[in-house]
Coordinates of C-alpha atoms and ligand atoms in Angstrom, one line a residue:
X1 CA -10.1 10.1 16.0
X2 CA -11.5 11.6 12.8
X3 CA -10.1 11.4 9.6
X4 CA -10.7 14.0 7.0
X5 CA -9.6 14.3 3.3
X6 CA -8.2 17.1 1.2
X7 CA -7.3 17.5 -2.5
X8 CA -3.8 16.7 -3.9
X9 CA -4.0 20.2 -5.7
X10 CA -6.3 22.2 -3.4
X11 CA -6.2 25.0 -0.8
X12 CA -6.2 22.6 2.1
X13 CA -9.8 22.8 2.7
X14 CA -11.1 19.4 3.8
X15 CA -14.2 17.2 3.5
X16 CA -15.3 14.0 5.2
X17 CA -15.0 10.6 3.8
X18 CA -18.5 10.4 2.6
X19 CA -18.4 13.6 0.9
X20 CA -14.8 12.5 -0.9
X21 CA -16.3 9.2 -1.8
X22 CA -19.5 11.1 -3.2
X23 CA -17.5 13.6 -5.2
X24 CA -14.9 11.0 -6.5
X25 CA -12.4 13.6 -7.8
X26 CA -11.8 16.9 -6.4
X27 CA -13.1 20.1 -8.1
X28 CA -9.6 21.4 -8.7
X29 CA -8.7 17.9 -10.8
X30 CA -7.0 16.6 -7.6
X31 CA -7.3 13.5 -5.7
X32 CA -8.7 13.1 -2.1
X33 CA -6.1 12.1 0.4
X34 CA -6.3 11.4 4.2
X35 CA -4.8 14.4 6.2
X36 CA -2.9 11.4 7.9
X37 CA -2.9 7.7 7.5
X38 CA -4.6 6.2 10.6
X39 CA -2.7 3.6 12.8
X40 CA -4.0 0.1 12.6
X41 CA -4.5 -0.3 16.4
X42 CA -5.3 -3.7 16.5
X43 CA -2.9 -6.5 17.8
X44 CA -2.1 -9.0 15.1
X45 CA -3.0 -11.6 17.5
X46 CA -6.5 -10.3 17.3
X47 CA -6.5 -10.0 13.5
X48 CA -5.6 -13.8 12.8
X49 CA -8.6 -14.5 14.5
X50 CA -10.9 -12.6 12.3
X51 CA -12.8 -13.6 9.0
X52 CA -12.2 -11.4 6.1
X53 CA -15.3 -9.2 6.8
X54 CA -13.9 -8.2 10.2
X55 CA -10.5 -7.4 9.0
X56 CA -12.1 -5.2 6.5
X57 CA -14.3 -3.4 9.2
X58 CA -11.3 -2.7 11.2
X59 CA -9.3 -1.2 8.4
X60 CA -12.2 0.7 6.7
X61 CA -13.3 2.1 10.2
X62 CA -10.0 3.8 10.6
X63 CA -10.2 5.6 7.5
X64 CA -14.1 6.3 6.9
X65 CA -14.6 7.8 10.5
X66 CA -18.0 9.6 9.6
X67 CA -19.6 6.1 8.9
X68 CA -21.5 4.4 11.9
X69 CA -20.4 0.8 12.7
X70 CA -23.7 -0.4 11.6
X71 CA -23.3 1.4 8.0
X72 CA -19.8 0.3 7.2
X73 CA -20.7 -3.2 8.4
X74 CA -24.0 -3.6 6.3
X75 CA -21.6 -2.2 3.2
X76 CA -18.9 -4.8 3.9
X77 CA -21.4 -7.6 4.6
X78 CA -23.4 -6.9 1.2
X79 CA -20.2 -6.7 -0.8
X80 CA -18.1 -9.6 0.3
X81 CA -20.9 -12.6 0.1
X82 CA -21.8 -15.4 -2.0
X83 CA -20.8 -13.2 -5.2
X84 CA -17.3 -14.8 -4.2
X85 CA -16.7 -18.4 -4.7
X86 CA -14.6 -19.0 -1.6
X87 CA -15.4 -17.9 1.9
X88 CA -11.9 -16.8 2.5
X89 CA -12.8 -13.8 -0.2
X90 CA -8.9 -13.6 -0.8
X91 CA -7.0 -16.9 -0.1
X92 CA -3.2 -17.5 -0.4
X93 CA -1.9 -20.2 -2.5
X94 CA 1.8 -21.3 -2.0
X95 CA 3.7 -22.1 -5.1
X96 CA 7.8 -22.4 -5.3
X97 CA 8.2 -20.5 -1.9
X98 CA 5.8 -17.6 -2.8
X99 CA 2.3 -16.8 -1.7
X100 CA -0.1 -15.7 -4.2
X101 CA -2.7 -13.6 -2.9
X102 CA -5.7 -14.6 -5.1
X103 CA -7.8 -11.4 -5.6
X104 CA -10.0 -13.0 -8.4
X105 CA -12.6 -14.9 -6.7
X106 CA -15.4 -12.3 -7.1
X107 CA -18.1 -12.0 -9.8
X108 CA -16.1 -10.6 -12.5
X109 CA -12.8 -12.8 -11.8
X110 CA -10.4 -9.9 -11.7
X111 CA -9.1 -7.9 -8.6
X112 CA -11.2 -5.0 -9.5
X113 CA -14.1 -7.0 -7.7
X114 CA -12.4 -6.4 -4.4
X115 CA -13.1 -2.7 -4.5
X116 CA -16.2 -2.5 -6.9
X117 CA -18.4 -4.9 -5.0
X118 CA -18.3 -2.3 -2.0
X119 CA -18.2 0.7 -4.0
X120 CA -22.2 0.8 -4.9
X121 CA -22.9 0.5 -0.9
X122 CA -20.4 3.4 0.2
X123 CA -21.8 5.4 -2.5
X124 CA -25.5 5.1 -1.8
X125 CA -24.8 5.2 2.0
X126 CA -22.6 8.4 1.5
X127 CA -25.5 9.8 -0.3
X128 CA -28.0 9.2 2.6
X129 CA -25.7 10.3 4.9
X130 CA -25.2 13.7 2.8
X131 CA -29.1 14.2 2.3
X132 CA -28.5 13.6 -1.4
X133 CA -32.2 12.8 -2.7
X134 CA -31.1 12.3 -6.3
X135 CA -30.6 8.6 -7.8
X136 CA -26.9 8.2 -8.7
X137 CA -26.1 7.6 -12.2
X138 CA -22.6 6.1 -13.0
X139 CA -21.0 6.7 -16.1
X140 CA -18.1 4.5 -17.1
X141 CA -15.8 4.1 -20.0
X142 CA -14.1 0.9 -20.2
X143 CA -11.5 -1.0 -22.1
X144 CA -13.1 -4.3 -20.8
X145 CA -12.5 -5.3 -17.0
X146 CA -13.7 -2.0 -15.1
X147 CA -17.2 -1.9 -16.9
X148 CA -18.3 -5.6 -16.0
X149 CA -17.0 -5.3 -12.6
X150 CA -18.8 -1.9 -12.0
X151 CA -22.0 -3.4 -13.5
X152 CA -21.8 -6.5 -11.5
X153 CA -21.3 -4.4 -8.4
X154 CA -24.1 -1.7 -9.1
X155 CA -26.7 -4.3 -10.5
X156 CA -29.9 -3.7 -8.6
X157 CA -28.3 -1.7 -6.2
X158 CA -31.5 0.8 -5.2
X159 CA -30.9 4.3 -6.0
X160 CA -28.5 3.8 -8.6
X161 CA -28.3 3.3 -12.4
X162 CA -25.1 2.4 -14.4
X163 CA -24.1 3.2 -18.2
X164 CA -21.3 1.6 -19.6
X165 CA -19.7 2.6 -22.7
X166 CA -17.2 0.2 -24.4
X167 CA -15.2 0.5 -27.9
X168 CA -17.2 -1.9 -30.5
X169 CA -14.2 -3.5 -31.6
X170 CA -11.8 -2.8 -29.0
X171 CA -12.5 -5.5 -26.2
X172 CA -11.7 -9.3 -26.3
X173 CA -14.9 -11.4 -27.3
X174 CA -15.0 -12.9 -23.5
X175 CA -15.1 -9.4 -22.3
X176 CA -17.7 -8.5 -24.6
X177 CA -19.9 -11.2 -23.7
X178 CA -19.4 -10.6 -19.8
X179 CA -20.8 -7.1 -20.6
X180 CA -23.8 -7.9 -23.1
X181 CA -25.0 -10.5 -20.7
X182 CA -25.1 -8.5 -17.7
X183 CA -28.4 -8.6 -15.7
X184 CA -29.8 -6.0 -13.6
X185 CA -32.9 -3.4 -14.3
X186 CA -30.6 -0.6 -13.7
X187 CA -27.6 -1.6 -15.9
X188 CA -27.0 -0.2 -19.3
X189 CA -24.3 -1.1 -22.1
X190 CA -23.5 0.9 -25.1
X191 CA -21.2 0.2 -27.6
X192 CA -19.6 2.9 -29.4
X193 CA -18.0 3.2 -33.0
X194 CA -14.6 4.5 -31.8
X195 CA -11.9 3.5 -29.8
X196 CA -11.3 3.7 -25.8
X197 CA -10.1 7.2 -25.8
X198 CA -13.3 8.3 -27.7
X199 CA -15.2 6.7 -25.3
X200 CA -13.2 8.0 -22.3
X201 CA -13.3 11.7 -24.0
X202 CA -17.1 11.3 -24.5
X203 CA -17.9 10.6 -20.9
X204 CA -15.8 13.3 -19.6
X205 CA -17.6 15.7 -21.8
X206 CA -21.1 14.6 -20.4
X207 CA -19.7 15.0 -17.0
X208 CA -18.7 18.7 -17.6
X209 CA -21.7 19.4 -19.3
X210 CA -23.6 22.0 -16.8
X211 CA -26.8 22.3 -18.7
X212 CA -27.3 18.6 -18.9
X213 CA -26.5 18.3 -15.0
X214 CA -29.1 20.5 -14.4
X215 CA -31.7 18.7 -16.6
X216 CA -30.5 15.6 -14.7
X217 CA -31.1 17.4 -11.5
X218 CA -34.8 18.2 -12.1
X219 CA -35.3 14.9 -13.0
X220 CA -34.0 13.6 -9.8
X221 CA -30.5 12.1 -10.9
X222 CA -27.1 13.2 -10.7
X223 CA -23.8 11.6 -12.4
X224 CA -20.9 9.9 -10.3
X225 CA -18.0 7.9 -11.3
X226 CA -16.7 4.4 -10.2
X227 CA -13.3 5.6 -11.4
X228 CA -10.2 3.9 -9.6
X229 CA -9.1 7.3 -8.2
X230 CA -12.1 7.2 -6.1
X231 CA -11.0 6.8 -2.6
X232 CA -14.0 4.5 -1.8
X233 CA -12.1 2.2 -4.2
X234 CA -8.6 2.6 -2.5
X235 CA -9.4 1.9 1.0
X236 CA -11.2 -1.2 0.7
X237 CA -8.0 -2.5 -0.9
X238 CA -5.7 -1.8 2.0
X239 CA -7.9 -4.6 3.7
X240 CA -6.4 -7.5 1.8
X241 CA -2.8 -6.9 2.6
X242 CA -3.7 -6.8 6.3
X243 CA -5.8 -10.0 5.8
X244 CA -2.9 -11.6 3.9
X245 CA -0.3 -10.7 6.7
X246 CA -2.8 -11.9 9.3
X247 CA -3.3 -15.1 7.4
X248 CA 0.5 -15.9 7.1
X249 CA 0.9 -15.3 11.1
X250 CA -1.9 -17.7 11.5
X251 CA -0.4 -20.3 9.2
X252 CA 2.8 -20.1 11.2
X253 CA 4.8 -18.7 8.2
X254 CA 5.4 -15.3 9.8
X255 CA 6.0 -14.0 13.3
X256 CA 4.1 -11.4 14.7
X257 CA 5.9 -8.4 13.6
X258 CA 8.3 -10.0 11.2
X259 CA 8.2 -8.1 7.8
X260 CA 6.7 -9.4 4.6
X261 CA 7.4 -8.1 1.2
X262 CA 4.6 -7.5 -1.4
X263 CA 5.1 -7.7 -5.2
X264 CA 2.1 -5.7 -7.4
X265 CA 1.6 -6.0 -11.1
X266 CA 0.9 -2.4 -11.6
X267 CA -1.0 -0.1 -14.0
X268 CA -2.9 2.8 -12.4
X269 CA -0.9 2.4 -9.3
X270 CA -4.1 1.9 -7.1
X271 CA -3.5 -1.6 -5.8
X272 CA 0.3 -1.0 -4.8
X273 CA -0.7 2.3 -3.3
X274 CA -3.0 0.5 -1.1
X275 CA -0.1 -1.9 0.1
X276 CA 1.9 1.3 0.7
X277 CA -1.1 2.8 3.0
X278 CA -1.1 -0.7 4.7
X279 CA 2.6 -0.1 5.7
X280 CA 2.1 3.4 6.7
X281 CA -0.9 2.1 9.0
X282 CA 2.0 0.1 10.8
X283 CA 1.5 -3.3 8.9
X284 CA 5.0 -5.0 8.7
X285 CA 5.8 -4.6 5.2
X286 CA 9.4 -4.5 3.8
X287 CA 9.8 -3.7 0.0
X288 CA 6.9 -2.8 -2.5
X289 CA 7.8 -4.1 -5.5
X290 CA 6.2 -2.5 -8.3
X291 CA 6.0 -4.7 -11.5
X292 CA 5.3 -3.1 -15.0
X293 CA 5.1 -4.7 -18.3
X294 CA 6.5 -3.3 -21.6
X295 CA 4.7 -0.1 -20.9
X296 CA 7.4 0.5 -18.0
X297 CA 6.9 4.1 -17.3
X298 CA 6.9 3.4 -13.4
X299 CA 10.2 1.3 -13.9
X300 CA 11.8 4.5 -15.3
X301 CA 10.3 6.7 -12.8
X302 CA 11.4 4.5 -9.7
X303 CA 15.3 4.1 -11.3
X304 CA 15.7 7.9 -12.6
X305 CA 13.1 10.3 -10.7
X306 CA 11.7 11.4 -14.0
X307 CA 8.1 10.6 -15.1
X308 CA 7.7 10.5 -18.9
X309 CA 4.9 9.4 -20.7
X310 CA 5.8 10.5 -24.1
X311 CA 6.7 7.2 -25.7
X312 CA 5.0 4.4 -27.9
X313 CA 1.9 2.6 -26.2
X314 CA 2.5 -1.0 -26.3
X315 CA -0.3 -3.6 -26.5
X316 CA 0.7 -6.3 -24.4
X317 CA -0.8 -9.5 -23.0
X318 CA -1.5 -8.0 -19.8
X319 CA -4.0 -5.3 -21.0
X320 CA -5.1 -4.2 -17.7
X321 CA -1.5 -2.7 -17.3
X322 CA -1.4 -1.0 -20.4
X323 CA -1.1 2.5 -19.1
X324 CA 1.1 5.5 -19.5
X325 CA -0.4 7.7 -17.0
X326 CA -0.7 6.1 -13.6
X327 CA -3.4 8.3 -12.0
X328 CA -3.1 7.0 -8.4
X329 CA 0.7 7.8 -8.7
X330 CA -0.4 11.4 -7.8
X331 CA -1.3 10.4 -4.2
X332 CA 2.4 9.3 -3.6
X333 CA 3.9 12.3 -5.3
X334 CA 1.6 14.7 -3.1
X335 CA 2.8 12.5 0.0
X336 CA 6.7 12.7 -0.8
X337 CA 6.4 16.4 -2.1
X338 CA 4.6 17.4 1.1
X339 CA 2.9 19.9 -0.3
X340 CA -0.3 20.7 -2.6
X341 CA 1.8 23.3 -4.6
X342 CA 4.6 21.1 -5.6
X343 CA 2.1 18.5 -6.8
X344 CA 0.2 20.7 -8.7
X345 CA 3.2 22.0 -10.9
X346 CA 4.2 18.4 -11.4
X347 CA 0.8 17.3 -12.4
X348 CA 0.6 20.6 -14.7
X349 CA 3.8 19.6 -16.3
X350 CA 2.5 16.0 -16.8
X351 CA -0.6 17.2 -18.4
X352 CA 1.0 20.2 -20.7
X353 CA 4.4 18.4 -21.9
X354 CA 3.6 14.8 -20.6
X355 CA 6.6 14.6 -17.8
X356 CA 7.9 15.8 -14.6
X357 CA 11.1 15.4 -12.5
X358 CA 10.9 14.9 -8.6
X359 CA 13.7 16.4 -6.5
X360 CA 16.4 14.4 -4.7
X361 CA 14.7 14.7 -1.5
X362 CA 11.5 13.5 -2.9
X363 CA 13.4 10.3 -4.5
X364 CA 15.1 9.6 -1.0
X365 CA 11.7 9.0 0.3
X366 CA 11.1 6.1 -2.1
X367 CA 13.4 3.5 -0.7
X368 CA 10.2 1.3 0.4
X369 CA 9.9 0.9 -3.5
X370 CA 11.5 -1.3 -6.0
X371 CA 10.4 -1.1 -9.6
X372 CA 11.3 -3.3 -12.6
X373 CA 9.3 -4.6 -15.6
X374 CA 8.9 -7.7 -17.6
X375 CA 9.0 -8.2 -21.5
X376 CA 6.2 -10.4 -23.1
X377 CA 8.8 -13.3 -23.4
X378 CA 9.9 -13.0 -19.7
X379 CA 6.1 -13.1 -18.6
X380 CA 5.4 -16.2 -20.8
X381 CA 8.6 -18.0 -19.6
X382 CA 7.5 -17.7 -15.9
X383 CA 3.9 -18.9 -16.7
X384 CA 5.4 -22.0 -18.2
X385 CA 8.2 -22.6 -15.8
X386 CA 5.8 -22.4 -12.7
X387 CA 3.4 -24.5 -14.6
X388 CA 5.8 -27.1 -14.9
X389 CA 7.4 -26.9 -11.7
X390 CA 4.1 -26.9 -9.6
X391 CA 1.1 -27.4 -11.8
X392 CA 0.0 -23.6 -10.7
X393 CA -1.2 -21.6 -13.6
X394 CA -0.8 -17.6 -13.6
X395 CA -2.5 -15.1 -15.5
X396 CA -0.6 -13.0 -17.5
X397 CA -0.7 -9.9 -15.2
X398 CA 0.4 -11.8 -12.3
X399 CA 2.9 -13.6 -14.1
X400 CA 4.5 -10.0 -15.1
X401 CA 4.8 -9.8 -11.1
X402 CA 6.2 -13.1 -10.6
X403 CA 9.0 -12.5 -13.5
X404 CA 9.6 -9.1 -11.7
X405 CA 10.1 -10.7 -8.3
X406 CA 12.7 -13.2 -10.0
X407 CA 14.9 -10.2 -10.9
X408 CA 14.5 -8.7 -7.6
X409 CA 15.7 -11.5 -5.7
X410 CA 18.7 -11.9 -8.1
X411 CA 19.6 -8.3 -7.5
X412 CA 19.0 -8.2 -3.8
X413 CA 19.3 -11.7 -2.1
X414 CA 16.2 -10.7 0.1
X415 CA 15.1 -13.7 2.0
X416 CA 11.7 -12.3 3.6
X417 CA 8.3 -13.9 3.1
X418 CA 6.9 -12.8 -0.1
X419 CA 3.2 -12.0 -1.3
X420 CA 2.5 -11.5 -5.0
X421 CA -0.8 -9.9 -5.7
X422 CA -2.7 -12.4 -8.1
X423 CA -5.1 -10.0 -9.9
X424 CA -6.8 -12.0 -12.5
X425 CA -8.1 -15.8 -12.9
X426 CA -5.9 -17.3 -16.0
X427 CA -9.6 -18.0 -17.2
X428 CA -9.8 -14.5 -18.2
X429 CA -6.8 -14.6 -20.4
X430 CA -6.7 -18.3 -21.4
X431 CA -5.4 -17.7 -24.8
X432 CA -2.3 -16.1 -23.9
X433 CA -2.1 -18.4 -20.8
X434 CA -2.2 -21.3 -22.9
X435 CA 0.0 -20.1 -25.5
X436 CA 2.5 -19.5 -23.0
X437 CA 2.5 -23.3 -21.8
X438 CA 1.9 -25.0 -24.9
X439 CA 3.1 -22.8 -27.8
X440 CA 1.0 -23.1 -30.8
X441 CA -0.9 -26.2 -30.1
X442 CA -4.2 -24.6 -29.0
X443 CA -4.0 -21.3 -31.0
X444 CA -6.5 -22.3 -33.6
X445 CA -9.3 -23.3 -30.9
X446 CA -12.1 -20.5 -30.4
X447 CA -12.3 -18.6 -27.0
X448 CA -14.8 -21.2 -25.4
X449 CA -12.8 -24.3 -26.6
X450 CA -9.5 -22.3 -25.0
X451 CA -11.5 -22.4 -21.7
X452 CA -11.9 -26.1 -22.1
X453 CA -8.4 -26.8 -23.0
X454 CA -7.1 -24.5 -19.9
X455 CA -9.2 -26.6 -17.7
X456 CA -7.5 -29.9 -18.9
X457 CA -4.2 -28.2 -18.5
X458 CA -4.9 -26.2 -15.1
X459 CA -7.0 -28.8 -13.4
X460 CA -8.8 -26.0 -11.9
X461 CA -12.7 -25.8 -12.3
X462 CA -13.9 -23.1 -14.7
X463 CA -15.2 -20.2 -12.6
X464 CA -18.9 -19.5 -12.5
X465 CA -18.1 -16.3 -14.3
X466 CA -17.1 -18.0 -17.5
X467 CA -19.7 -20.9 -17.4
X468 CA -22.4 -18.3 -17.2
X469 CA -21.5 -16.5 -20.3
X470 CA -21.5 -20.0 -22.4
X471 CA -25.3 -19.8 -22.2
X472 CA -26.4 -16.4 -21.0
X473 CA -28.6 -14.5 -23.2
X474 CA -27.4 -11.3 -24.9
X475 CA -29.4 -8.5 -23.0
X476 CA -27.6 -5.5 -24.5
X477 CA -27.4 -4.7 -28.1
X478 CA -27.2 -0.6 -28.2
X479 CA -24.4 0.8 -30.7
X480 CA -24.0 4.5 -31.3
X481 CA -21.7 6.8 -32.9
X482 CA -19.2 8.8 -30.7
X483 CA -21.1 12.1 -31.1
X484 CA -24.4 10.3 -30.1
X485 CA -23.3 9.4 -26.5
X486 CA -25.1 12.1 -24.7
X487 CA -28.4 11.5 -26.6
X488 CA -28.2 8.0 -25.6
X489 CA -27.7 8.8 -21.9
X490 CA -30.9 11.1 -22.1
X491 CA -32.7 8.3 -24.0
X492 CA -31.9 5.8 -21.2
X493 CA -33.0 8.2 -18.6
X494 CA -35.9 9.2 -20.1
X495 CA -35.1 13.1 -19.7
Ligands
LIG1 C1 -6.5 -3.1 -13.2 C2 -5.5 -4.2 -13.0 C3 -4.2 -4.3 -12.8 C4 -3.4 -3.0 -12.4 O1 -4.2 -2.4 -11.0 P1 -3.6 -0.8 -10.8 O2 -4.6 -0.8 -9.4 O3 -4.4 0.0 -11.9 O4 -2.5 -0.9 -10.7 C5 -3.4 -5.3 -12.5 N1 -4.0 -6.7 -13.1 C6 -5.4 -6.5 -13.6 C7 -5.9 -8.1 -13.8 C8 -6.2 -5.5 -13.4 O5 -7.4 -5.6 -13.6

């Protein structure tokens, strides 16, 4: 059965999966959604025998119906290979009766790798399928994690170039070193003298520059985006929930058909939406537990039905969740609204006055979800408690989820088997993690010394991604003013 895609704000006109991947965002500003969520028509007994790559194929082939089997399998095989430090790709780790789904075994040790290692291949395959002759130039603004994961994914992928902008003084030392040591003839990193918003606004301006697009086209280039609203990032994420379920059945922890709960540390609402899609495909998922940090706009939304971004932006120890506009929530709003019109009204209100309110009928369709949040203290306390009880060390984002799960259990007494999406290696946030476990003891150490101290504590080998940056040579050193961003793009592309 063919699955077509339409915009959440459009007139109902449709595009194929490969066209949706190429476009990223619809021209009307909406997000592409499938006309219907396909069924996962593979028996669980079959799934339990499959590798990660095989499960990924079963899931993705149901959504990306205009890809041939050969095309899709080739994308999957090139994405989920030795870049991951375990053959399982997304292993489960049991600690204190809960299953942590470790999504951080890829090139940059955060869960963004799960989608960004395959997106380049989906994108270049989509370009070929649609007779696009130009090279694709990916432009990305990053506050740290996405830029590196995108570069690692696109490095030396034929037919692509990637240019990443980051705020010179707005990323952590480890994040900066990770980016500046990025290899690949087609990767470019540019620091700007400004903040993340300046970088983001600058990139949007370049995207909307028609004259520049024409110049680019004449030279055989076109822009695209690796942003998390691309359907080519969302669908690969559905796969690991299916894989986790099959793994639990294989391990005898779940009976075939028995429900599992899922807890997701949430920022842009991409990861948890993927779990919602998995449930709608027919995977036996019970509650979808949405965990926020102190930027608890989603908790407020799930408890009141009102989404309101008019509030202070709080910098937390889980920076990848410091977000006040969760872009992917639009796909859920569109689904429960049942119409493009209603969704569009709400999104217009969000951009004009920073808030909207859903109707009671819409609210009634959110019973699959439970939302709550954890404070900085609660997050640190969970890291310490789990470490002392089991020796397992969580990163700060995953700890937000673990803390929220505790609140959920207290309120509900729900005994179903539970999977917590573990979105980053603790090594990526060593300073905060050590501080949670040992107080001020290690605070004076440098970032690299923190890594060694964490290794002593966690008894987990330092990941390759971290070892590499200790000695890797710095390969990028470009710094520009905010108003020089378009100029540097032209210079890089020699146009
Ligand atoms: C991006 C990110 C998140 C949030 O995921 P969303 O899909 O944006 O909700 C959580 N944890 C880490 C470590 C991340 O990098």
